[in-house]
PDB file of C-alpha atoms in Angstrom:
ATOM      1  CA  MET A  21       1.775  -2.051   3.742  1.00  0.00           C
ATOM      2  CA  LEU A  22       0.590  -4.768   6.085  1.00  0.00           C
ATOM      3  CA  LYS A  23       2.323  -7.893   7.008  1.00  0.00           C
ATOM      4  CA  ALA A  24       0.392 -10.972   5.958  1.00  0.00           C
ATOM      5  CA  ASN A  25       0.062 -12.331   9.593  1.00  0.00           C
ATOM      6  CA  ASP A  26      -0.590  -8.931  11.216  1.00  0.00           C
ATOM      7  CA  PRO A  27      -3.992  -8.950  12.805  1.00  0.00           C
ATOM      8  CA  CYS A  28      -6.760  -7.916  10.197  1.00  0.00           C
ATOM      9  CA  TRP A  29     -10.458  -8.336   9.340  1.00  0.00           C
ATOM     10  CA  CYS A  30     -10.390 -11.284   6.947  1.00  0.00           C
ATOM     11  CA  GLY A  31     -13.367 -12.069   4.803  1.00  0.00           C
ATOM     12  CA  SER A  32     -14.822 -15.697   5.265  1.00  0.00           C
ATOM     13  CA  GLY A  33     -17.404 -17.586   3.102  1.00  0.00           C
ATOM     14  CA  ARG A  34     -16.633 -15.606   0.008  1.00  0.00           C
ATOM     15  CA  LYS A  35     -17.274 -17.882  -2.894  1.00  0.00           C
ATOM     16  CA  PHE A  36     -14.054 -18.718  -4.970  1.00  0.00           C
ATOM     17  CA  LYS A  37     -14.453 -17.170  -8.335  1.00  0.00           C
ATOM     18  CA  ARG A  38     -12.400 -18.790 -11.129  1.00  0.00           C
ATOM     19  CA  CYS A  39     -10.689 -16.244 -13.347  1.00  0.00           C
ATOM     20  CA  HIS A  40     -10.280 -16.824 -17.102  1.00  0.00           C
ATOM     21  CA  LYS A  41      -8.024 -13.597 -17.339  1.00  0.00           C
ATOM     22  CA  ALA A  42      -5.137 -15.210 -15.576  1.00  0.00           C
ATOM     23  CA  SER A  43      -1.691 -14.196 -16.624  1.00  0.00           C
ATOM     24  CA  GLN A  44      -0.227 -16.510 -19.305  1.00  0.00           C
ATOM     25  CA  GLU A  45       3.148 -16.883 -17.489  1.00  0.00           C
ATOM     26  CA  ARG A  46       3.299 -16.778 -13.712  1.00  0.00           C
ATOM     27  CA  LEU A  47       5.755 -14.580 -11.991  1.00  0.00           C
ATOM     28  CA  ARG A  48       8.764 -16.465 -10.453  1.00  0.00           C
ATOM     29  CA  PRO A  49      11.051 -15.360  -7.708  1.00  0.00           C
ATOM     30  CA  GLY A  50      14.412 -13.801  -8.838  1.00  0.00           C
ATOM     31  CA  ALA A  51      17.711 -13.133  -7.194  1.00  0.00           C
ATOM     32  CA  VAL A  52      17.465 -10.727  -4.234  1.00  0.00           C
ATOM     33  CA  SER A  53      20.439  -8.538  -3.341  1.00  0.00           C
ATOM     34  CA  ALA A  54      21.680  -7.728   0.243  1.00  0.00           C
ATOM     35  CA  PRO A  55      19.736  -5.186   2.196  1.00  0.00           C
ATOM     36  CA  ARG A  56      21.087  -1.561   1.521  1.00  0.00           C
ATOM     37  CA  ASP A  57      22.966   0.464   4.395  1.00  0.00           C
ATOM     38  CA  VAL A  58      21.506   3.470   5.858  1.00  0.00           C
ATOM     39  CA  PRO A  59      23.985   5.981   7.234  1.00  0.00           C
ATOM     40  CA  PRO A  60      24.324   6.200  10.867  1.00  0.00           C
ATOM     41  CA  HIS A  61      23.095   9.864  11.034  1.00  0.00           C
ATOM     42  CA  ILE A  62      19.622   8.802   9.930  1.00  0.00           C
ATOM     43  CA  PRO A  63      17.214   8.473  12.571  1.00  0.00           C
ATOM     44  CA  ARG A  64      15.692   4.970  12.809  1.00  0.00           C
ATOM     45  CA  PRO A  65      12.382   3.558  13.841  1.00  0.00           C
ATOM     46  CA  ASP A  66      12.461   1.081  16.868  1.00  0.00           C
ATOM     47  CA  TYR A  67      12.436  -1.997  14.575  1.00  0.00           C
ATOM     48  CA  ALA A  68      15.542  -0.970  12.478  1.00  0.00           C
ATOM     49  CA  ALA A  69      17.903  -3.164  14.147  1.00  0.00           C
ATOM     50  CA  THR A  70      15.802  -5.763  15.658  1.00  0.00           C
ATOM     51  CA  GLY A  71      13.198  -6.252  13.097  1.00  0.00           C
ATOM     52  CA  THR A  72      10.445  -6.339  15.777  1.00  0.00           C
ATOM     53  CA  PRO A  73       8.121  -2.992  16.149  1.00  0.00           C
ATOM     54  CA  ILE A  74       7.593  -2.208  19.690  1.00  0.00           C
ATOM     55  CA  ARG A  75       3.574  -2.155  20.060  1.00  0.00           C
ATOM     56  CA  TRP A  76       2.132   0.723  22.165  1.00  0.00           C
ATOM     57  CA  ASP A  77      -1.242   2.364  22.457  1.00  0.00           C
ATOM     58  CA  GLU A  78      -0.822   5.367  20.245  1.00  0.00           C
ATOM     59  CA  PRO A  79      -3.841   7.711  20.088  1.00  0.00           C
ATOM     60  CA  ARG A  80      -6.046   7.481  17.107  1.00  0.00           C
ATOM     61  CA  VAL A  81      -6.643  11.197  17.224  1.00  0.00           C
ATOM     62  CA  LYS A  82      -3.183  12.930  16.591  1.00  0.00           C
ATOM     63  CA  SER A  83      -1.821  16.029  18.111  1.00  0.00           C
ATOM     64  CA  ALA A  84      -1.269  19.026  16.052  1.00  0.00           C
ATOM     65  CA  ASP A  85       2.565  18.276  16.297  1.00  0.00           C
ATOM     66  CA  VAL A  86       2.176  14.939  14.925  1.00  0.00           C
ATOM     67  CA  ILE A  87      -0.036  16.031  12.145  1.00  0.00           C
ATOM     68  CA  ASP A  88       2.443  18.482  10.977  1.00  0.00           C
ATOM     69  CA  ARG A  89       5.202  15.942  11.019  1.00  0.00           C
ATOM     70  CA  MET A  90       2.958  13.635   9.131  1.00  0.00           C
ATOM     71  CA  ARG A  91       2.357  16.259   6.613  1.00  0.00           C
ATOM     72  CA  ARG A  92       6.111  16.367   6.068  1.00  0.00           C
ATOM     73  CA  ALA A  93       6.620  12.704   5.846  1.00  0.00           C
ATOM     74  CA  GLY A  94       3.612  12.312   3.615  1.00  0.00           C
ATOM     75  CA  ARG A  95       4.802  14.855   0.953  1.00  0.00           C
ATOM     76  CA  ALA A  96       8.385  13.193   1.017  1.00  0.00           C
ATOM     77  CA  ALA A  97       6.756   9.738   0.383  1.00  0.00           C
ATOM     78  CA  ALA A  98       4.655  11.284  -2.534  1.00  0.00           C
ATOM     79  CA  GLU A  99       7.741  12.725  -4.060  1.00  0.00           C
ATOM     80  CA  ILE A 100       9.903   9.506  -3.793  1.00  0.00           C
ATOM     81  CA  LEU A 101       6.955   7.551  -5.350  1.00  0.00           C
ATOM     82  CA  GLN A 102       6.782  10.029  -8.259  1.00  0.00           C
ATOM     83  CA  LEU A 103      10.538   9.595  -8.822  1.00  0.00           C
ATOM     84  CA  ALA A 104      10.245   5.968  -8.663  1.00  0.00           C
ATOM     85  CA  GLY A 105       7.180   6.004 -11.028  1.00  0.00           C
ATOM     86  CA  GLU A 106       9.225   8.039 -13.673  1.00  0.00           C
ATOM     87  CA  ALA A 107      11.856   5.221 -13.646  1.00  0.00           C
ATOM     88  CA  VAL A 108       9.502   2.380 -14.492  1.00  0.00           C
ATOM     89  CA  ASP A 109      10.450   1.031 -17.842  1.00  0.00           C
ATOM     90  CA  VAL A 110      10.963  -2.146 -19.805  1.00  0.00           C
ATOM     91  CA  GLY A 111      14.261  -3.637 -18.930  1.00  0.00           C
ATOM     92  CA  VAL A 112      14.496  -1.910 -15.584  1.00  0.00           C
ATOM     93  CA  THR A 113      14.689  -4.241 -12.563  1.00  0.00           C
ATOM     94  CA  THR A 114      12.846  -4.016  -9.424  1.00  0.00           C
ATOM     95  CA  ASP A 115      16.104  -4.002  -7.465  1.00  0.00           C
ATOM     96  CA  GLU A 116      17.245  -0.864  -9.438  1.00  0.00           C
ATOM     97  CA  LEU A 117      13.899   0.720  -8.192  1.00  0.00           C
ATOM     98  CA  ASP A 118      14.508  -0.201  -4.672  1.00  0.00           C
ATOM     99  CA  ALA A 119      18.062   1.455  -5.085  1.00  0.00           C
ATOM    100  CA  LEU A 120      16.440   4.576  -6.143  1.00  0.00           C
ATOM    101  CA  VAL A 121      13.828   4.734  -3.233  1.00  0.00           C
ATOM    102  CA  HIS A 122      16.392   3.817  -0.725  1.00  0.00           C
ATOM    103  CA  GLN A 123      18.703   6.643  -1.773  1.00  0.00           C
ATOM    104  CA  ALA A 124      15.729   8.985  -2.056  1.00  0.00           C
ATOM    105  CA  CYS A 125      14.582   8.335   1.504  1.00  0.00           C
ATOM    106  CA  ILE A 126      18.218   8.990   2.748  1.00  0.00           C
ATOM    107  CA  ASP A 127      18.363  12.274   0.703  1.00  0.00           C
ATOM    108  CA  ARG A 128      15.628  13.618   2.599  1.00  0.00           C
ATOM    109  CA  GLY A 129      16.959  12.751   5.937  1.00  0.00           C
ATOM    110  CA  GLY A 130      14.585   9.800   6.287  1.00  0.00           C
ATOM    111  CA  TYR A 131      14.576   5.905   6.866  1.00  0.00           C
ATOM    112  CA  PRO A 132      12.851   3.610   4.344  1.00  0.00           C
ATOM    113  CA  SER A 133      10.290   2.202   6.552  1.00  0.00           C
ATOM    114  CA  PRO A 134       9.874  -1.213   4.954  1.00  0.00           C
ATOM    115  CA  LEU A 135      13.552  -2.025   5.659  1.00  0.00           C
ATOM    116  CA  ASN A 136      13.757  -4.836   8.371  1.00  0.00           C
ATOM    117  CA  TYR A 137      10.157  -4.218   9.246  1.00  0.00           C
ATOM    118  CA  ARG A 138       9.390  -7.737  10.623  1.00  0.00           C
ATOM    119  CA  GLY A 139      12.439  -8.693   8.485  1.00  0.00           C
ATOM    120  CA  PHE A 140      11.382  -7.442   5.270  1.00  0.00           C
ATOM    121  CA  PRO A 141      14.781  -7.276   3.367  1.00  0.00           C
ATOM    122  CA  LYS A 142      14.442  -4.277   1.161  1.00  0.00           C
ATOM    123  CA  SER A 143      13.528  -0.599   1.166  1.00  0.00           C
ATOM    124  CA  LEU A 144      10.591  -0.760  -1.065  1.00  0.00           C
ATOM    125  CA  CYS A 145       7.556  -3.343  -2.062  1.00  0.00           C
ATOM    126  CA  THR A 146       7.450  -4.177  -5.766  1.00  0.00           C
ATOM    127  CA  SER A 147       4.418  -6.022  -6.744  1.00  0.00           C
ATOM    128  CA  VAL A 148       4.325  -7.341 -10.249  1.00  0.00           C
ATOM    129  CA  ASN A 149       1.250  -8.598 -12.194  1.00  0.00           C
ATOM    130  CA  GLU A 150      -0.447 -11.321 -10.038  1.00  0.00           C
ATOM    131  CA  VAL A 151       1.384 -10.109  -6.827  1.00  0.00           C
ATOM    132  CA  ILE A 152      -1.091  -8.548  -4.652  1.00  0.00           C
ATOM    133  CA  CYS A 153       1.388  -6.888  -2.141  1.00  0.00           C
ATOM    134  CA  HIS A 154       4.726  -7.123  -0.254  1.00  0.00           C
ATOM    135  CA  GLY A 155       6.675  -8.161  -3.324  1.00  0.00           C
ATOM    136  CA  ILE A 156      10.316  -8.238  -2.747  1.00  0.00           C
ATOM    137  CA  PRO A 157      12.714  -6.305  -5.223  1.00  0.00           C
ATOM    138  CA  ASP A 158      14.751  -8.581  -7.069  1.00  0.00           C
ATOM    139  CA  ASP A 159      16.923  -8.966 -10.592  1.00  0.00           C
ATOM    140  CA  ARG A 160      13.834  -9.545 -12.725  1.00  0.00           C
ATOM    141  CA  PRO A 161      13.806  -6.857 -15.485  1.00  0.00           C
ATOM    142  CA  LEU A 162      10.249  -5.388 -15.980  1.00  0.00           C
ATOM    143  CA  ARG A 163       8.621  -6.580 -19.240  1.00  0.00           C
ATOM    144  CA  ASP A 164       6.479  -4.889 -21.836  1.00  0.00           C
ATOM    145  CA  GLY A 165       2.976  -5.139 -20.737  1.00  0.00           C
ATOM    146  CA  ASP A 166       3.596  -5.890 -16.958  1.00  0.00           C
ATOM    147  CA  LEU A 167       1.913  -3.896 -14.236  1.00  0.00           C
ATOM    148  CA  VAL A 168       3.939  -2.846 -11.181  1.00  0.00           C
ATOM    149  CA  ASN A 169       3.004  -1.575  -7.813  1.00  0.00           C
ATOM    150  CA  LEU A 170       5.600   0.506  -5.955  1.00  0.00           C
ATOM    151  CA  ASP A 171       4.757   0.824  -2.343  1.00  0.00           C
ATOM    152  CA  VAL A 172       6.969   3.592  -0.788  1.00  0.00           C
ATOM    153  CA  THR A 173       6.954   4.407   3.135  1.00  0.00           C
ATOM    154  CA  ILE A 174       9.348   6.865   4.794  1.00  0.00           C
ATOM    155  CA  TYR A 175      10.150   7.247   8.416  1.00  0.00           C
ATOM    156  CA  LEU A 176      10.922  11.156   8.675  1.00  0.00           C
ATOM    157  CA  ASP A 177      10.710  13.330  11.759  1.00  0.00           C
ATOM    158  CA  GLY A 178       9.517  10.471  14.006  1.00  0.00           C
ATOM    159  CA  VAL A 179       6.567   9.446  11.856  1.00  0.00           C
ATOM    160  CA  HIS A 180       5.657   7.481   8.775  1.00  0.00           C
ATOM    161  CA  GLY A 181       4.321   8.450   5.253  1.00  0.00           C
ATOM    162  CA  ASP A 182       2.869   5.655   3.377  1.00  0.00           C
ATOM    163  CA  THR A 183       1.777   5.543  -0.247  1.00  0.00           C
ATOM    164  CA  ASN A 184       1.547   3.486  -3.420  1.00  0.00           C
ATOM    165  CA  ALA A 185       0.669   3.167  -6.919  1.00  0.00           C
ATOM    166  CA  THR A 186       0.340   0.767  -9.955  1.00  0.00           C
ATOM    167  CA  PHE A 187       2.147   1.580 -13.085  1.00  0.00           C
ATOM    168  CA  LEU A 188       1.910   0.265 -16.499  1.00  0.00           C
ATOM    169  CA  VAL A 189       5.098  -0.916 -18.131  1.00  0.00           C
ATOM    170  CA  GLY A 190       5.148  -0.335 -21.811  1.00  0.00           C
ATOM    171  CA  ALA A 191       2.135  -1.298 -23.913  1.00  0.00           C
ATOM    172  CA  ALA A 192      -0.154  -3.046 -21.313  1.00  0.00           C
ATOM    173  CA  ASP A 193      -3.360  -4.570 -22.775  1.00  0.00           C
ATOM    174  CA  PRO A 194      -6.529  -2.812 -22.646  1.00  0.00           C
ATOM    175  CA  GLU A 195      -8.057  -5.100 -19.708  1.00  0.00           C
ATOM    176  CA  SER A 196      -5.069  -4.405 -17.500  1.00  0.00           C
ATOM    177  CA  ARG A 197      -5.504  -0.542 -18.101  1.00  0.00           C
ATOM    178  CA  ARG A 198      -9.092  -0.768 -17.163  1.00  0.00           C
ATOM    179  CA  LEU A 199      -7.986  -2.679 -13.903  1.00  0.00           C
ATOM    180  CA  VAL A 200      -5.573   0.243 -13.150  1.00  0.00           C
ATOM    181  CA  ARG A 201      -8.139   2.799 -13.770  1.00  0.00           C
ATOM    182  CA  VAL A 202     -10.956   1.237 -11.775  1.00  0.00           C
ATOM    183  CA  THR A 203      -8.488   0.517  -8.858  1.00  0.00           C
ATOM    184  CA  ARG A 204      -7.555   4.139  -8.699  1.00  0.00           C
ATOM    185  CA  GLU A 205     -11.322   5.185  -8.832  1.00  0.00           C
ATOM    186  CA  CYS A 206     -11.860   2.730  -5.760  1.00  0.00           C
ATOM    187  CA  LEU A 207      -9.480   4.503  -3.771  1.00  0.00           C
ATOM    188  CA  GLU A 208     -10.896   7.879  -4.869  1.00  0.00           C
ATOM    189  CA  ARG A 209     -14.340   6.584  -3.712  1.00  0.00           C
ATOM    190  CA  GLY A 210     -13.162   5.310  -0.503  1.00  0.00           C
ATOM    191  CA  ILE A 211     -11.480   8.668   0.322  1.00  0.00           C
ATOM    192  CA  GLU A 212     -14.802  10.396  -0.595  1.00  0.00           C
ATOM    193  CA  ALA A 213     -16.681   8.208   1.864  1.00  0.00           C
ATOM    194  CA  VAL A 214     -14.456   9.370   4.901  1.00  0.00           C
ATOM    195  CA  VAL A 215     -16.979  11.661   6.782  1.00  0.00           C
ATOM    196  CA  PRO A 216     -16.513  12.765  10.433  1.00  0.00           C
ATOM    197  CA  GLY A 217     -19.224  11.002  12.474  1.00  0.00           C
ATOM    198  CA  ARG A 218     -19.849   8.398   9.943  1.00  0.00           C
ATOM    199  CA  PRO A 219     -18.690   4.694  10.489  1.00  0.00           C
ATOM    200  CA  LEU A 220     -15.521   3.810   8.828  1.00  0.00           C
ATOM    201  CA  SER A 221     -17.301   0.732   7.241  1.00  0.00           C
ATOM    202  CA  ASP A 222     -18.519   3.394   4.677  1.00  0.00           C
ATOM    203  CA  VAL A 223     -15.083   3.316   3.203  1.00  0.00           C
ATOM    204  CA  GLY A 224     -15.233  -0.396   2.212  1.00  0.00           C
ATOM    205  CA  LYS A 225     -18.697  -0.397   1.057  1.00  0.00           C
ATOM    206  CA  ALA A 226     -17.858   2.357  -1.485  1.00  0.00           C
ATOM    207  CA  ILE A 227     -14.701   0.492  -2.625  1.00  0.00           C
ATOM    208  CA  GLU A 228     -16.559  -2.938  -2.971  1.00  0.00           C
ATOM    209  CA  GLU A 229     -19.632  -1.506  -4.677  1.00  0.00           C
ATOM    210  CA  HIS A 230     -17.362   0.089  -7.382  1.00  0.00           C
ATOM    211  CA  ALA A 231     -15.248  -2.895  -7.805  1.00  0.00           C
ATOM    212  CA  ASP A 232     -18.070  -5.304  -8.143  1.00  0.00           C
ATOM    213  CA  ALA A 233     -19.860  -2.984 -10.516  1.00  0.00           C
ATOM    214  CA  ASN A 234     -16.845  -3.283 -12.880  1.00  0.00           C
ATOM    215  CA  GLY A 235     -16.359  -7.021 -12.582  1.00  0.00           C
ATOM    216  CA  PHE A 236     -13.647  -7.068 -10.367  1.00  0.00           C
ATOM    217  CA  GLU A 237     -13.089  -8.288  -6.830  1.00  0.00           C
ATOM    218  CA  VAL A 238     -11.550  -6.840  -3.596  1.00  0.00           C
ATOM    219  CA  VAL A 239      -8.713  -8.699  -1.941  1.00  0.00           C
ATOM    220  CA  ARG A 240     -10.034  -9.014   1.745  1.00  0.00           C
ATOM    221  CA  ALA A 241      -6.903 -10.352   3.331  1.00  0.00           C
ATOM    222  CA  PHE A 242      -4.940  -7.144   3.514  1.00  0.00           C
ATOM    223  CA  VAL A 243      -6.506  -3.698   4.703  1.00  0.00           C
ATOM    224  CA  GLY A 244      -5.760  -0.208   5.274  1.00  0.00           C
ATOM    225  CA  HIS A 245      -4.232   0.621   8.794  1.00  0.00           C
ATOM    226  CA  GLY A 246      -3.756   3.412  11.319  1.00  0.00           C
ATOM    227  CA  ILE A 247      -0.448   5.147  10.927  1.00  0.00           C
ATOM    228  CA  GLY A 248       1.576   7.762  12.719  1.00  0.00           C
ATOM    229  CA  GLU A 249       4.466   7.392  15.073  1.00  0.00           C
ATOM    230  CA  GLN A 250       4.205   3.741  14.553  1.00  0.00           C
ATOM    231  CA  PHE A 251       4.146   2.151  10.996  1.00  0.00           C
ATOM    232  CA  HIS A 252       0.980   0.284  11.853  1.00  0.00           C
ATOM    233  CA  THR A 253      -1.418   1.126  14.771  1.00  0.00           C
ATOM    234  CA  ASP A 254      -4.548  -0.972  15.975  1.00  0.00           C
ATOM    235  CA  LEU A 255      -6.890   0.918  13.558  1.00  0.00           C
ATOM    236  CA  GLN A 256      -7.956  -1.041  10.527  1.00  0.00           C
ATOM    237  CA  ILE A 257      -9.877  -0.120   7.435  1.00  0.00           C
ATOM    238  CA  PRO A 258     -11.247  -3.108   5.362  1.00  0.00           C
ATOM    239  CA  HIS A 259     -11.676  -2.432   1.571  1.00  0.00           C
ATOM    240  CA  TYR A 260     -14.914  -4.327   1.654  1.00  0.00           C
ATOM    241  CA  TYR A 261     -18.218  -3.677   3.505  1.00  0.00           C
ATOM    242  CA  GLU A 262     -17.748  -4.924   7.110  1.00  0.00           C
ATOM    243  CA  PRO A 263     -20.802  -4.100   9.243  1.00  0.00           C
ATOM    244  CA  ARG A 264     -19.008  -5.147  12.455  1.00  0.00           C
ATOM    245  CA  LEU A 265     -16.579  -2.147  11.943  1.00  0.00           C
ATOM    246  CA  ALA A 266     -18.413   0.348  14.203  1.00  0.00           C
ATOM    247  CA  THR A 267     -15.507   2.752  14.427  1.00  0.00           C
ATOM    248  CA  ILE A 268     -16.505   6.227  13.798  1.00  0.00           C
ATOM    249  CA  ALA A 269     -14.442   8.678  11.854  1.00  0.00           C
ATOM    250  CA  GLU A 270     -12.994  11.544  13.946  1.00  0.00           C
ATOM    251  CA  PRO A 271     -11.267  14.674  13.207  1.00  0.00           C
ATOM    252  CA  GLY A 272      -7.480  13.965  13.793  1.00  0.00           C
ATOM    253  CA  MET A 273      -7.451  10.443  12.872  1.00  0.00           C
ATOM    254  CA  THR A 274      -4.722   9.315  10.547  1.00  0.00           C
ATOM    255  CA  PHE A 275      -4.795   6.091   8.557  1.00  0.00           C
ATOM    256  CA  THR A 276      -4.262   4.538   5.075  1.00  0.00           C
ATOM    257  CA  ILE A 277      -6.838   3.621   2.392  1.00  0.00           C
ATOM    258  CA  GLU A 278      -5.106   1.042   0.005  1.00  0.00           C
ATOM    259  CA  PRO A 279      -7.491  -1.300  -2.026  1.00  0.00           C
ATOM    260  CA  MET A 280      -6.256  -4.248  -3.711  1.00  0.00           C
ATOM    261  CA  ILE A 281      -8.316  -5.188  -6.679  1.00  0.00           C
ATOM    262  CA  SER A 282      -8.245  -8.458  -8.831  1.00  0.00           C
ATOM    263  CA  MET A 283      -9.298  -9.307 -12.260  1.00  0.00           C
ATOM    264  CA  GLY A 284     -10.181 -12.730 -10.668  1.00  0.00           C
ATOM    265  CA  THR A 285     -10.148 -14.318  -7.356  1.00  0.00           C
ATOM    266  CA  GLY A 286      -9.825 -11.985  -4.163  1.00  0.00           C
ATOM    267  CA  GLN A 287      -8.094 -15.084  -2.655  1.00  0.00           C
ATOM    268  CA  HIS A 288      -4.359 -15.281  -2.037  1.00  0.00           C
ATOM    269  CA  ARG A 289      -1.573 -17.634  -1.409  1.00  0.00           C
ATOM    270  CA  LEU A 290       2.147 -16.794   0.010  1.00  0.00           C
ATOM    271  CA  TRP A 291       5.430 -17.561  -1.711  1.00  0.00           C
ATOM    272  CA  ASP A 292       7.887 -19.443   0.254  1.00  0.00           C
ATOM    273  CA  ASP A 293       9.574 -16.033   1.338  1.00  0.00           C
ATOM    274  CA  GLY A 294       6.677 -15.449   3.630  1.00  0.00           C
ATOM    275  CA  TRP A 295       5.961 -12.001   2.164  1.00  0.00           C
ATOM    276  CA  THR A 296       5.072 -12.217  -1.464  1.00  0.00           C
ATOM    277  CA  ALA A 297       1.272 -12.463  -1.663  1.00  0.00           C
ATOM    278  CA  VAL A 298      -0.311 -13.634  -5.043  1.00  0.00           C
ATOM    279  CA  THR A 299      -3.680 -14.423  -6.327  1.00  0.00           C
ATOM    280  CA  ALA A 300      -4.581 -18.063  -5.820  1.00  0.00           C
ATOM    281  CA  ASP A 301      -5.660 -18.131  -9.712  1.00  0.00           C
ATOM    282  CA  GLY A 302      -2.694 -15.980 -11.165  1.00  0.00           C
ATOM    283  CA  SER A 303      -5.014 -13.278 -12.153  1.00  0.00           C
ATOM    284  CA  ARG A 304      -3.605  -9.688 -12.176  1.00  0.00           C
ATOM    285  CA  THR A 305      -4.301  -7.163  -9.366  1.00  0.00           C
ATOM    286  CA  ALA A 306      -3.671  -3.469  -8.856  1.00  0.00           C
ATOM    287  CA  GLN A 307      -3.324  -1.216  -5.755  1.00  0.00           C
ATOM    288  CA  PHE A 308      -3.367   2.487  -5.030  1.00  0.00           C
ATOM    289  CA  GLU A 309      -2.845   4.040  -1.410  1.00  0.00           C
ATOM    290  CA  HIS A 310      -2.856   7.365   0.366  1.00  0.00           C
ATOM    291  CA  THR A 311      -2.296   8.299   3.873  1.00  0.00           C
ATOM    292  CA  LEU A 312      -5.168  10.443   5.230  1.00  0.00           C
ATOM    293  CA  LEU A 313      -6.229  12.686   7.898  1.00  0.00           C
ATOM    294  CA  VAL A 314      -9.825  13.028   8.884  1.00  0.00           C
ATOM    295  CA  THR A 315     -10.738  16.757   8.906  1.00  0.00           C
ATOM    296  CA  ASP A 316     -13.876  18.514  10.178  1.00  0.00           C
ATOM    297  CA  HIS A 317     -15.287  18.132   6.462  1.00  0.00           C
ATOM    298  CA  GLY A 318     -13.823  15.112   5.014  1.00  0.00           C
ATOM    299  CA  ALA A 319     -10.328  13.825   4.369  1.00  0.00           C
ATOM    300  CA  GLU A 320      -7.181  15.613   3.670  1.00  0.00           C
ATOM    301  CA  ILE A 321      -4.692  13.650   1.744  1.00  0.00           C
ATOM    302  CA  LEU A 322      -1.266  13.717   3.384  1.00  0.00           C
ATOM    303  CA  THR A 323       0.697  11.726   0.693  1.00  0.00           C
ATOM    304  CA  VAL A 324       0.603  14.280  -2.146  1.00  0.00           C
ATOM    305  CA  ALA A 325       3.579  15.900  -3.889  1.00  0.00           C
ATOM    306  CA  PRO A 326       3.653  19.759  -3.555  1.00  0.00           C
ATOM    307  CA  ASP A 327       2.329  20.282  -7.100  1.00  0.00           C
ATOM    308  CA  ARG A 328      -0.807  17.983  -6.490  1.00  0.00           C
ATOM    309  CA  GLU A 329      -4.011  19.004  -4.778  1.00  0.00           C
ATOM    310  CA  HIS A 330      -5.555  17.715  -1.776  1.00  0.00           C
ATOM    311  CA  VAL A 331      -9.077  16.082  -1.783  1.00  0.00           C
ATOM    312  CA  GLY A 332     -11.686  16.413   0.822  1.00  0.00           C
TER     313      GLY A 332
END
């Protein structure tokens, strides 16, 4: 998850593509409940009380201790995402999913990282249909045919684990199903492009090529990011080809890859809440995300549940 006004590589000069597959009914904000309490015994990140993260020069290459802790946090995030995904159904509200994720973080001794990060009011990001990212959970029930992205991050053992996935609600239409499939494939292509000694621009190139080949567009305003003891570090991973990104992948680096793929335009606008980013033309989007560790041979996915395999 990346705040819309955090620093990022933003595409410019991209031709606006009019979408003829926009949702018939645009999403509208619902009622948002109060932020949920976190018990006092749960360790908190530095922004939990103030809403403002303390920026410091965190090493891009992590120590063995930090990596071990990130594996634990990543597994916990993956488990919580799996639980939340199983709860997705017609009639379930995104606020109910927020409550589930909030409690699941606490049950594991962790803090839900989005809560009060730069003032974000909830413990989970829920992005429905044309919402690209950073949707705020509310009282709107999920409807048959919706898409919903659940973005889970947990602060555990002093580090963050960040992952998300897009889920189909009921009987989604064939094009929405294709969008979800291709977006998952874009993430897989991006992970496969992580090779030590190669520039990280390879990641965005692989993602953009696959999205374009399938008639979809990459949202450029939001990028993958370095992660560790801070929710976001200075390392940024565009999901499109950016030749100016000369950063070389080194073993021990940790970052997210989280492509957002649109049926129509990749341009966005923000709701008045300052968080919810939607496609400018109302077209649907999907997103998938993993937290990765660069290894000597490729990438290890840190955000996997124990019953799933690593890649790389």
